Amino acid sequence: MTRGTPASHGAVDRFSTRGLPAARRIELWEEHNAHALVALQCRMLDESALEAAEANLQLDRLHLAHVEANPHAVERTARTVRSRPTESVALYFTLAGAAIFADADGTRTLRPGQLLVCDADRPFLRGFSQGLEELAVKVPYDVLRSVGGTMPRTARVINFRGQAGPGGRTAAAWGAGTYAAALTALVARAVGSRGDGSADEDALLELVTAVLAQPDTAGSTAAGAPPTATPSAAGASTTGAHFAAAEQYVRQWLRDPTLSARRIADAIGLSERQLSRVFAEQGTSVPRFVARRRVEMAGRMLRMPSYAEQTVEAIGLRCGFSSAAQFSRVFREQSGMSPSEARRYTGPAHPLPIGS
């Protein structure tokens, strides 16, 4: 495998059992994972042949992966831990297919939109009766300790999508989910189904640290144990993690005209003043950042044939602007032209000159 570098494009190593002899697929899958991610024993749940594919990206400090497979189960036994220790924490992001996770503390069911955090050197069993698609991050103990990260005492589950609306959860719960969602997005950009190998390792590590500082937010503790209280994200992560989490929240709620700095700050557990400082360090402000993202979205929609029958005003409202007048004013400030002019724009390669 070729190493990626922080904030760069790395070489993604891809492996698939498709096309391999059916009788050797499990053996070769186990061999690949022992080398590339975590050593596991694999078994099928029926008579089907294993169909699995994995994309791996080894960075200087973290390992990222995207896994797809048909129904099967994997186990990391005590014997395997002794013979093939990883000395790492694993984060598994369920994208499709329910998953069962069982260890000495009990059994959990994970559904799409949930993140499992566990010590990869504690024996466990995972089952995927519906098949699976997931992202994974492996963080060595020494890397986690070097950045003051919180070692998980027990396996924990954190929601990263499908949460209630802004008023449906406490700020702490939203903070956990928002940091996890931001981490999911960065991992997907690197190794997901449309990933291109680009990875900002510093931002990834900052987000991992913030996520690990959160309590279990999925309402799914093993053996009835209460969630473990941990430090708040406000004291546990850096500006990069805060900005990535805020960016993810803005992306999710960009079309909502009521999106505000206060809502974003509440979502990631900061005060508005702290949030302003985070954005200032990125050379922008919350209002400018939101306006630019809305104008970029509107600019793309104005040029798309599928929106040709929609009025300029309708597109502005779909992009989160509260009125046609606001849309026209902000769009001109950002791009130097009106929305109607942008619809007719034919510059080089057709990009709209959106300002900062």
Tab-separated table of N, CA and C in Angstrom, residues 152-312:
chain	number	residue	atom	x	y	z
A	152	PRO	N	-11.828	4.570	24.924
A	152	PRO	CA	-13.148	4.050	25.297
A	152	PRO	C	-13.020	2.886	26.280
A	153	ARG	N	-13.645	3.028	27.471
A	153	ARG	CA	-13.599	1.941	28.453
A	153	ARG	C	-14.496	0.790	28.026
A	154	THR	N	-15.599	1.122	27.364
A	154	THR	CA	-16.498	0.108	26.821
A	154	THR	C	-16.908	0.548	25.417
A	155	ALA	N	-17.455	-0.380	24.646
A	155	ALA	CA	-17.939	-0.024	23.313
A	155	ALA	C	-19.089	0.962	23.448
A	156	ARG	N	-19.140	1.943	22.547
A	156	ARG	CA	-20.187	2.969	22.597
A	156	ARG	C	-20.783	3.178	21.216
A	157	VAL	N	-22.010	3.679	21.198
A	157	VAL	CA	-22.718	3.944	19.950
A	157	VAL	C	-23.110	5.410	19.906
A	158	ILE	N	-22.865	6.056	18.764
A	158	ILE	CA	-23.198	7.469	18.575
A	158	ILE	C	-23.938	7.620	17.253
A	159	ASN	N	-25.062	8.316	17.276
A	159	ASN	CA	-25.801	8.593	16.042
A	159	ASN	C	-25.058	9.640	15.217
A	160	PHE	N	-24.965	9.428	13.906
A	160	PHE	CA	-24.376	10.462	13.064
A	160	PHE	C	-25.316	10.929	11.961
A	161	ARG	N	-26.509	10.378	11.901
A	161	ARG	CA	-27.516	10.909	10.989
A	161	ARG	C	-28.875	10.387	11.429
A	162	GLY	N	-29.932	10.981	10.853
A	162	GLY	CA	-31.277	10.558	11.204
A	162	GLY	C	-31.704	11.022	12.573
A	163	GLN	N	-31.096	12.110	13.070
A	163	GLN	CA	-31.447	12.627	14.382
A	163	GLN	C	-32.696	13.495	14.296
A	164	ALA	N	-33.224	13.841	15.449
A	164	ALA	CA	-34.389	14.705	15.507
A	164	ALA	C	-34.017	16.112	15.068
A	165	GLY	N	-34.996	16.968	14.906
A	165	GLY	CA	-34.754	18.347	14.508
A	165	GLY	C	-34.010	19.119	15.569
A	166	PRO	N	-33.672	20.401	15.300
A	166	PRO	CA	-32.850	21.186	16.213
A	166	PRO	C	-33.394	21.256	17.627
A	167	GLY	N	-34.712	21.209	17.789
A	167	GLY	CA	-35.284	21.290	19.128
A	167	GLY	C	-35.520	19.945	19.758
A	168	GLY	N	-35.176	18.855	19.048
A	168	GLY	CA	-35.514	17.529	19.527
A	168	GLY	C	-34.463	16.877	20.382
A	169	ARG	N	-33.291	17.477	20.498
A	169	ARG	CA	-32.231	16.898	21.319
A	169	ARG	C	-31.509	18.000	22.075
A	170	THR	N	-30.790	17.592	23.122
A	170	THR	CA	-29.989	18.556	23.852
A	170	THR	C	-28.788	18.939	23.020
A	171	ALA	N	-28.168	20.060	23.384
A	171	ALA	CA	-26.984	20.499	22.645
A	171	ALA	C	-25.882	19.461	22.709
A	172	ALA	N	-25.729	18.788	23.871
A	172	ALA	CA	-24.669	17.787	24.010
A	172	ALA	C	-24.871	16.635	23.046
A	173	ALA	N	-26.118	16.158	22.935
A	173	ALA	CA	-26.392	15.047	22.027
A	173	ALA	C	-26.170	15.471	20.589
A	174	TRP	N	-26.597	16.709	20.263
A	174	TRP	CA	-26.367	17.191	18.898
A	174	TRP	C	-24.884	17.349	18.637
A	175	GLY	N	-24.131	17.772	19.654
A	175	GLY	CA	-22.694	17.917	19.459
A	175	GLY	C	-22.049	16.598	19.080
A	176	ALA	N	-22.392	15.539	19.792
A	176	ALA	CA	-21.838	14.225	19.500
A	176	ALA	C	-22.172	13.809	18.079
A	177	GLY	N	-23.437	13.914	17.714
A	177	GLY	CA	-23.855	13.502	16.381
A	177	GLY	C	-23.254	14.350	15.292
A	178	THR	N	-23.119	15.644	15.539
A	178	THR	CA	-22.585	16.534	14.519
A	178	THR	C	-21.099	16.283	14.280
A	179	TYR	N	-20.340	16.053	15.338
A	179	TYR	CA	-18.923	15.722	15.155
A	179	TYR	C	-18.775	14.392	14.433
A	180	ALA	N	-19.602	13.418	14.799
A	180	ALA	CA	-19.545	12.117	14.128
A	180	ALA	C	-19.941	12.238	12.660
A	181	ALA	N	-20.950	13.067	12.374
A	181	ALA	CA	-21.371	13.276	10.982
A	181	ALA	C	-20.260	13.931	10.172
A	182	ALA	N	-19.571	14.896	10.773
A	182	ALA	CA	-18.468	15.553	10.075
A	182	ALA	C	-17.343	14.565	9.798
A	183	LEU	N	-17.048	13.704	10.764
A	183	LEU	CA	-16.008	12.693	10.571
A	183	LEU	C	-16.417	11.717	9.474
A	184	THR	N	-17.690	11.307	9.479
A	184	THR	CA	-18.188	10.403	8.437
A	184	THR	C	-17.983	11.010	7.052
A	185	ALA	N	-18.316	12.287	6.918
A	185	ALA	CA	-18.203	12.951	5.614
A	185	ALA	C	-16.754	12.982	5.133
A	186	LEU	N	-15.809	13.262	6.028
A	186	LEU	CA	-14.405	13.330	5.611
A	186	LEU	C	-13.869	11.951	5.225
A	187	VAL	N	-14.267	10.928	5.990
A	187	VAL	CA	-13.821	9.573	5.650
A	187	VAL	C	-14.404	9.146	4.310
A	188	ALA	N	-15.694	9.458	4.090
A	188	ALA	CA	-16.345	9.091	2.825
A	188	ALA	C	-15.685	9.768	1.640
A	189	ARG	N	-15.254	11.030	1.806
A	189	ARG	CA	-14.587	11.729	0.713
A	189	ARG	C	-13.276	11.052	0.331
A	190	ALA	N	-12.674	10.381	1.296
A	190	ALA	CA	-11.393	9.721	1.034
A	190	ALA	C	-11.573	8.325	0.459
A	191	VAL	N	-12.432	7.504	1.098
A	191	VAL	CA	-12.501	6.084	0.707
A	191	VAL	C	-13.917	5.589	0.425
A	192	GLY	N	-14.924	6.462	0.468
A	192	GLY	CA	-16.296	6.035	0.193
A	192	GLY	C	-16.475	5.600	-1.243
A	193	SER	N	-17.712	5.262	-1.596
A	193	SER	CA	-17.983	4.763	-2.942
A	193	SER	C	-17.582	5.768	-4.015
A	194	ARG	N	-17.580	7.066	-3.655
A	194	ARG	CA	-17.132	8.101	-4.587
A	194	ARG	C	-15.856	8.791	-4.099
A	195	GLY	N	-15.180	8.166	-3.151
A	195	GLY	CA	-13.975	8.754	-2.582
A	195	GLY	C	-12.842	8.833	-3.589
A	196	ASP	N	-12.001	9.853	-3.415
A	196	ASP	CA	-10.903	10.068	-4.362
A	196	ASP	C	-9.530	10.007	-3.708
A	197	GLY	N	-9.473	9.519	-2.463
A	197	GLY	CA	-8.183	9.403	-1.797
A	197	GLY	C	-7.719	10.662	-1.094
A	198	SER	N	-8.511	11.757	-1.173
A	198	SER	CA	-8.114	12.992	-0.498
A	198	SER	C	-8.451	12.894	0.985
A	199	ALA	N	-7.505	13.275	1.822
A	199	ALA	CA	-7.705	13.160	3.262
A	199	ALA	C	-6.890	14.207	4.001
A	200	ASP	N	-7.565	15.000	4.826
A	200	ASP	CA	-6.898	15.947	5.710
A	200	ASP	C	-6.738	15.233	7.049
A	201	GLU	N	-5.569	14.647	7.259
A	201	GLU	CA	-5.376	13.808	8.435
A	201	GLU	C	-5.489	14.585	9.738
A	202	ASP	N	-5.031	15.829	9.746
A	202	ASP	CA	-5.145	16.628	10.962
A	202	ASP	C	-6.608	16.836	11.342
A	203	ALA	N	-7.442	17.205	10.359
A	203	ALA	CA	-8.868	17.400	10.638
A	203	ALA	C	-9.515	16.092	11.063
A	204	LEU	N	-9.147	14.987	10.412
A	204	LEU	CA	-9.695	13.685	10.784
A	204	LEU	C	-9.366	13.347	12.233
A	205	LEU	N	-8.126	13.551	12.614
A	205	LEU	CA	-7.708	13.208	13.965
A	205	LEU	C	-8.377	14.112	14.996
A	206	GLU	N	-8.529	15.382	14.667
A	206	GLU	CA	-9.223	16.297	15.570
A	206	GLU	C	-10.668	15.856	15.784
A	207	LEU	N	-11.311	15.424	14.706
A	207	LEU	CA	-12.699	14.972	14.818
A	207	LEU	C	-12.786	13.651	15.578
A	208	VAL	N	-11.855	12.748	15.363
A	208	VAL	CA	-11.831	11.504	16.134
A	208	VAL	C	-11.738	11.816	17.616
A	209	THR	N	-10.848	12.737	17.969
A	209	THR	CA	-10.672	13.110	19.368
A	209	THR	C	-11.958	13.689	19.944
A	210	ALA	N	-12.636	14.538	19.166
A	210	ALA	CA	-13.888	15.134	19.631
A	210	ALA	C	-14.973	14.078	19.798
A	211	VAL	N	-15.072	13.158	18.841
A	211	VAL	CA	-16.084	12.098	18.926
A	211	VAL	C	-15.839	11.216	20.139
A	212	LEU	N	-14.595	10.848	20.393
A	212	LEU	CA	-14.292	9.974	21.512
A	212	LEU	C	-14.503	10.654	22.862
A	213	ALA	N	-14.604	11.970	22.857
A	213	ALA	CA	-14.868	12.696	24.096
A	213	ALA	C	-16.359	12.758	24.421
A	214	GLN	N	-17.198	12.206	23.526
A	214	GLN	CA	-18.645	12.275	23.702
A	214	GLN	C	-19.179	11.029	24.396
A	215	PRO	N	-20.301	11.168	25.117
A	215	PRO	CA	-20.955	9.987	25.681
A	215	PRO	C	-21.749	9.245	24.622
A	216	ASP	N	-22.202	8.031	24.956
A	216	ASP	CA	-23.086	7.248	24.093
A	216	ASP	C	-24.372	8.033	23.891
A	217	THR	N	-24.762	8.286	22.628
A	217	THR	CA	-25.964	9.084	22.363
A	217	THR	C	-27.044	8.315	21.637
A	218	ALA	N	-26.846	6.999	21.452
A	218	ALA	CA	-27.799	6.248	20.644
A	218	ALA	C	-28.853	5.534	21.459
A	219	GLY	N	-28.799	5.695	22.801
A	219	GLY	CA	-29.781	5.030	23.629
A	219	GLY	C	-29.652	3.524	23.561
A	220	SER	N	-28.410	3.023	23.385
A	220	SER	CA	-28.205	1.589	23.183
A	220	SER	C	-26.995	1.129	23.959
A	221	THR	N	-27.094	1.114	25.286
A	221	THR	CA	-25.973	0.679	26.095
A	221	THR	C	-26.070	-0.803	26.364
A	222	ALA	N	-24.941	-1.461	26.460
A	222	ALA	CA	-24.926	-2.895	26.662
A	222	ALA	C	-25.280	-3.238	28.094
A	223	ALA	N	-26.023	-4.342	28.272
A	223	ALA	CA	-26.349	-4.884	29.580
A	223	ALA	C	-26.985	-3.860	30.493
A	224	GLY	N	-27.655	-2.878	29.932
A	224	GLY	CA	-28.370	-1.897	30.724
A	224	GLY	C	-27.491	-0.864	31.387
A	225	ALA	N	-26.227	-0.821	31.040
A	225	ALA	CA	-25.317	0.129	31.665
A	225	ALA	C	-25.606	1.532	31.192
A	226	PRO	N	-25.486	2.546	32.060
A	226	PRO	CA	-25.720	3.927	31.658
A	226	PRO	C	-24.602	4.436	30.791
A	227	PRO	N	-24.861	5.455	29.971
A	227	PRO	CA	-23.790	6.040	29.172
A	227	PRO	C	-22.673	6.553	30.048
A	228	THR	N	-21.458	6.499	29.523
A	228	THR	CA	-20.309	6.995	30.268
A	228	THR	C	-20.142	8.482	30.045
A	229	ALA	N	-20.132	9.254	31.102
A	229	ALA	CA	-19.953	10.707	30.982
A	229	ALA	C	-18.508	11.001	30.656
A	230	THR	N	-18.298	11.893	29.717
A	230	THR	CA	-16.953	12.276	29.301
A	230	THR	C	-16.903	13.775	29.116
A	231	PRO	N	-15.716	14.367	28.966
A	231	PRO	CA	-15.620	15.808	28.816
A	231	PRO	C	-16.385	16.301	27.612
A	232	SER	N	-16.833	17.550	27.661
A	232	SER	CA	-17.573	18.130	26.536
A	232	SER	C	-16.645	18.400	25.379
A	233	ALA	N	-17.229	18.447	24.188
A	233	ALA	CA	-16.425	18.701	22.994
A	233	ALA	C	-15.783	20.064	23.038
A	234	ALA	N	-16.440	21.028	23.715
A	234	ALA	CA	-15.906	22.383	23.756
A	234	ALA	C	-14.531	22.413	24.384
A	235	GLY	N	-14.248	21.468	25.318
A	235	GLY	CA	-12.949	21.464	25.955
A	235	GLY	C	-12.026	20.408	25.406
A	236	ALA	N	-12.503	19.598	24.447
A	236	ALA	CA	-11.730	18.439	24.044
A	236	ALA	C	-11.225	18.486	22.613
A	237	SER	N	-11.706	19.404	21.809
A	237	SER	CA	-11.276	19.389	20.424
A	237	SER	C	-10.731	20.747	20.026
A	238	THR	N	-10.177	20.829	18.834
A	238	THR	CA	-9.536	22.045	18.379
A	238	THR	C	-10.411	22.772	17.381
A	239	THR	N	-9.886	23.903	16.925
A	239	THR	CA	-10.641	24.719	15.968
A	239	THR	C	-10.992	23.938	14.714
A	240	GLY	N	-10.059	23.120	14.234
A	240	GLY	CA	-10.331	22.359	13.017
A	240	GLY	C	-11.526	21.444	13.165
A	241	ALA	N	-11.646	20.780	14.312
A	241	ALA	CA	-12.783	19.889	14.542
A	241	ALA	C	-14.072	20.680	14.657
A	242	HIS	N	-14.017	21.806	15.365
A	242	HIS	CA	-15.212	22.647	15.495
A	242	HIS	C	-15.682	23.131	14.132
A	243	PHE	N	-14.729	23.577	13.306
A	243	PHE	CA	-15.124	24.089	11.991
A	243	PHE	C	-15.705	22.986	11.123
A	244	ALA	N	-15.080	21.800	11.148
A	244	ALA	CA	-15.598	20.689	10.352
A	244	ALA	C	-16.998	20.298	10.795
A	245	ALA	N	-17.238	20.298	12.112
A	245	ALA	CA	-18.567	19.964	12.609
A	245	ALA	C	-19.585	21.029	12.221
A	246	ALA	N	-19.180	22.291	12.331
A	246	ALA	CA	-20.086	23.380	11.942
A	246	ALA	C	-20.386	23.313	10.445
A	247	GLU	N	-19.364	23.038	9.636
A	247	GLU	CA	-19.558	22.932	8.188
A	247	GLU	C	-20.546	21.821	7.861
A	248	GLN	N	-20.441	20.690	8.568
A	248	GLN	CA	-21.357	19.578	8.323
A	248	GLN	C	-22.790	19.959	8.699
A	249	TYR	N	-22.946	20.676	9.807
A	249	TYR	CA	-24.289	21.094	10.226
A	249	TYR	C	-24.884	22.079	9.213
A	250	VAL	N	-24.071	22.999	8.736
A	250	VAL	CA	-24.540	23.944	7.713
A	250	VAL	C	-24.955	23.194	6.460
A	251	ARG	N	-24.167	22.220	6.042
A	251	ARG	CA	-24.491	21.434	4.854
A	251	ARG	C	-25.865	20.760	5.016
A	252	GLN	N	-26.123	20.245	6.227
A	252	GLN	CA	-27.374	19.533	6.478
A	252	GLN	C	-28.593	20.451	6.479
A	253	TRP	N	-28.415	21.678	6.987
A	253	TRP	CA	-29.560	22.580	7.176
A	253	TRP	C	-29.504	23.807	6.269
A	254	LEU	N	-28.703	23.758	5.197
A	254	LEU	CA	-28.492	24.925	4.353
A	254	LEU	C	-29.781	25.453	3.751
A	255	ARG	N	-30.712	24.588	3.418
A	255	ARG	CA	-31.963	25.009	2.778
A	255	ARG	C	-32.961	25.622	3.765
A	256	ASP	N	-32.660	25.548	5.048
A	256	ASP	CA	-33.572	26.064	6.073
A	256	ASP	C	-33.301	27.554	6.289
A	257	PRO	N	-34.267	28.434	5.985
A	257	PRO	CA	-34.026	29.876	6.131
A	257	PRO	C	-33.836	30.315	7.575
A	258	THR	N	-34.190	29.471	8.545
A	258	THR	CA	-34.014	29.840	9.954
A	258	THR	C	-32.644	29.447	10.499
A	259	LEU	N	-31.796	28.871	9.661
A	259	LEU	CA	-30.449	28.514	10.100
A	259	LEU	C	-29.738	29.767	10.613
A	260	SER	N	-29.136	29.664	11.791
A	260	SER	CA	-28.503	30.836	12.398
A	260	SER	C	-27.228	30.423	13.115
A	261	ALA	N	-26.423	31.432	13.457
A	261	ALA	CA	-25.191	31.174	14.199
A	261	ALA	C	-25.511	30.535	15.547
A	262	ARG	N	-26.570	30.975	16.170
A	262	ARG	CA	-26.923	30.405	17.475
A	262	ARG	C	-27.248	28.915	17.348
A	263	ARG	N	-27.997	28.539	16.309
A	263	ARG	CA	-28.326	27.131	16.113
A	263	ARG	C	-27.077	26.305	15.855
A	264	ILE	N	-26.179	26.832	15.035
A	264	ILE	CA	-24.945	26.097	14.725
A	264	ILE	C	-24.117	25.926	15.999
A	265	ALA	N	-23.990	26.992	16.765
A	265	ALA	CA	-23.218	26.938	18.012
A	265	ALA	C	-23.817	25.927	18.979
A	266	ASP	N	-25.144	25.954	19.145
A	266	ASP	CA	-25.812	24.994	20.033
A	266	ASP	C	-25.567	23.561	19.561
A	267	ALA	N	-25.565	23.376	18.233
A	267	ALA	CA	-25.432	22.027	17.681
A	267	ALA	C	-24.093	21.394	18.012
A	268	ILE	N	-23.033	22.199	18.110
A	268	ILE	CA	-21.709	21.634	18.363
A	268	ILE	C	-21.181	21.989	19.746
A	269	GLY	N	-22.056	22.520	20.598
A	269	GLY	CA	-21.687	22.739	21.993
A	269	GLY	C	-20.775	23.917	22.251
A	270	LEU	N	-20.883	24.971	21.444
A	270	LEU	CA	-20.091	26.178	21.652
A	270	LEU	C	-20.998	27.361	21.935
A	271	SER	N	-20.406	28.446	22.434
A	271	SER	CA	-21.132	29.705	22.520
A	271	SER	C	-21.034	30.391	21.158
A	272	GLU	N	-21.879	31.369	20.910
A	272	GLU	CA	-21.802	32.092	19.643
A	272	GLU	C	-20.462	32.802	19.502
A	273	ARG	N	-19.938	33.304	20.613
A	273	ARG	CA	-18.646	33.990	20.557
A	273	ARG	C	-17.537	33.020	20.161
A	274	GLN	N	-17.549	31.822	20.763
A	274	GLN	CA	-16.551	30.818	20.399
A	274	GLN	C	-16.684	30.421	18.928
A	275	LEU	N	-17.926	30.278	18.469
A	275	LEU	CA	-18.149	29.914	17.070
A	275	LEU	C	-17.615	30.998	16.144
A	276	SER	N	-17.821	32.244	16.490
A	276	SER	CA	-17.313	33.349	15.669
A	276	SER	C	-15.801	33.289	15.563
A	277	ARG	N	-15.132	32.944	16.664
A	277	ARG	CA	-13.668	32.844	16.636
A	277	ARG	C	-13.218	31.695	15.734
A	278	VAL	N	-13.960	30.584	15.781
A	278	VAL	CA	-13.633	29.439	14.929
A	278	VAL	C	-13.677	29.840	13.461
A	279	PHE	N	-14.735	30.546	13.066
A	279	PHE	CA	-14.870	30.952	11.675
A	279	PHE	C	-13.867	32.047	11.319
A	280	ALA	N	-13.554	32.930	12.262
A	280	ALA	CA	-12.575	33.986	12.007
A	280	ALA	C	-11.205	33.381	11.707
A	281	GLU	N	-10.860	32.287	12.386
A	281	GLU	CA	-9.578	31.634	12.129
A	281	GLU	C	-9.531	31.009	10.743
A	282	GLN	N	-10.712	30.790	10.143
A	282	GLN	CA	-10.787	30.278	8.780
A	282	GLN	C	-10.901	31.418	7.765
A	283	GLY	N	-10.796	32.659	8.248
A	283	GLY	CA	-10.835	33.817	7.368
A	283	GLY	C	-12.222	34.194	6.895
A	284	THR	N	-13.246	33.824	7.654
A	284	THR	CA	-14.607	34.155	7.251
A	284	THR	C	-15.457	34.357	8.493
A	285	SER	N	-16.757	34.533	8.295
A	285	SER	CA	-17.710	34.650	9.394
A	285	SER	C	-18.849	33.683	9.122
A	286	VAL	N	-19.666	33.434	10.126
A	286	VAL	CA	-20.787	32.515	9.934
A	286	VAL	C	-21.733	33.013	8.836
A	287	PRO	N	-22.189	34.283	8.880
A	287	PRO	CA	-23.099	34.750	7.821
A	287	PRO	C	-22.489	34.666	6.427
A	288	ARG	N	-21.197	35.042	6.288
A	288	ARG	CA	-20.560	34.977	4.972
A	288	ARG	C	-20.441	33.539	4.483
A	289	PHE	N	-20.110	32.642	5.397
A	289	PHE	CA	-19.944	31.238	5.025
A	289	PHE	C	-21.274	30.649	4.552
A	290	VAL	N	-22.335	30.887	5.305
A	290	VAL	CA	-23.653	30.364	4.934
A	290	VAL	C	-24.112	30.967	3.615
A	291	ALA	N	-23.910	32.289	3.464
A	291	ALA	CA	-24.326	32.959	2.229
A	291	ALA	C	-23.581	32.393	1.024
A	292	ARG	N	-22.286	32.164	1.186
A	292	ARG	CA	-21.507	31.642	0.056
A	292	ARG	C	-21.979	30.251	-0.334
A	293	ARG	N	-22.227	29.395	0.652
A	293	ARG	CA	-22.691	28.044	0.341
A	293	ARG	C	-24.056	28.092	-0.350
A	294	ARG	N	-24.936	28.972	0.069
A	294	ARG	CA	-26.246	29.088	-0.564
A	294	ARG	C	-26.133	29.609	-1.999
A	295	VAL	N	-25.259	30.567	-2.204
A	295	VAL	CA	-25.068	31.103	-3.550
A	295	VAL	C	-24.461	30.042	-4.458
A	296	GLU	N	-23.511	29.255	-3.945
A	296	GLU	CA	-22.928	28.174	-4.740
A	296	GLU	C	-23.996	27.157	-5.137
A	297	MET	N	-24.861	26.803	-4.194
A	297	MET	CA	-25.937	25.870	-4.501
A	297	MET	C	-26.885	26.456	-5.539
A	298	ALA	N	-27.264	27.696	-5.332
A	298	ALA	CA	-28.184	28.347	-6.268
A	298	ALA	C	-27.554	28.472	-7.651
A	299	GLY	N	-26.272	28.808	-7.705
A	299	GLY	CA	-25.584	28.933	-8.984
A	299	GLY	C	-25.620	27.637	-9.774
A	300	ARG	N	-25.415	26.513	-9.080
A	300	ARG	CA	-25.475	25.220	-9.767
A	300	ARG	C	-26.895	24.944	-10.267
A	301	MET	N	-27.885	25.236	-9.434
A	301	MET	CA	-29.267	24.953	-9.818
A	301	MET	C	-29.727	25.834	-10.970
A	302	LEU	N	-29.273	27.066	-10.994
A	302	LEU	CA	-29.650	27.979	-12.074
A	302	LEU	C	-29.169	27.481	-13.432
A	303	ARG	N	-28.086	26.713	-13.445
A	303	ARG	CA	-27.516	26.231	-14.708
A	303	ARG	C	-27.984	24.830	-15.069
A	304	MET	N	-28.697	24.147	-14.161
A	304	MET	CA	-29.099	22.767	-14.412
A	304	MET	C	-30.372	22.710	-15.252
A	305	PRO	N	-30.384	21.913	-16.315
A	305	PRO	CA	-31.584	21.796	-17.154
A	305	PRO	C	-32.813	21.354	-16.375
A	306	SER	N	-32.620	20.554	-15.319
A	306	SER	CA	-33.763	20.061	-14.557
A	306	SER	C	-34.487	21.163	-13.804
A	307	TYR	N	-33.835	22.334	-13.639
A	307	TYR	CA	-34.476	23.462	-12.957
A	307	TYR	C	-34.829	24.589	-13.927
A	308	ALA	N	-34.744	24.302	-15.206
A	308	ALA	CA	-34.969	25.357	-16.210
A	308	ALA	C	-36.368	25.939	-16.144
A	309	GLU	N	-37.353	25.143	-15.722
A	309	GLU	CA	-38.735	25.622	-15.668
A	309	GLU	C	-39.050	26.362	-14.370
A	310	GLN	N	-38.139	26.328	-13.412
A	310	GLN	CA	-38.390	27.005	-12.142
A	310	GLN	C	-37.934	28.461	-12.229
A	311	THR	N	-38.678	29.325	-11.553
A	311	THR	CA	-38.313	30.741	-11.553
A	311	THR	C	-37.073	30.965	-10.702
A	312	VAL	N	-36.427	32.093	-10.946
A	312	VAL	CA	-35.271	32.462	-10.140
A	312	VAL	C	-35.662	32.564	-8.674
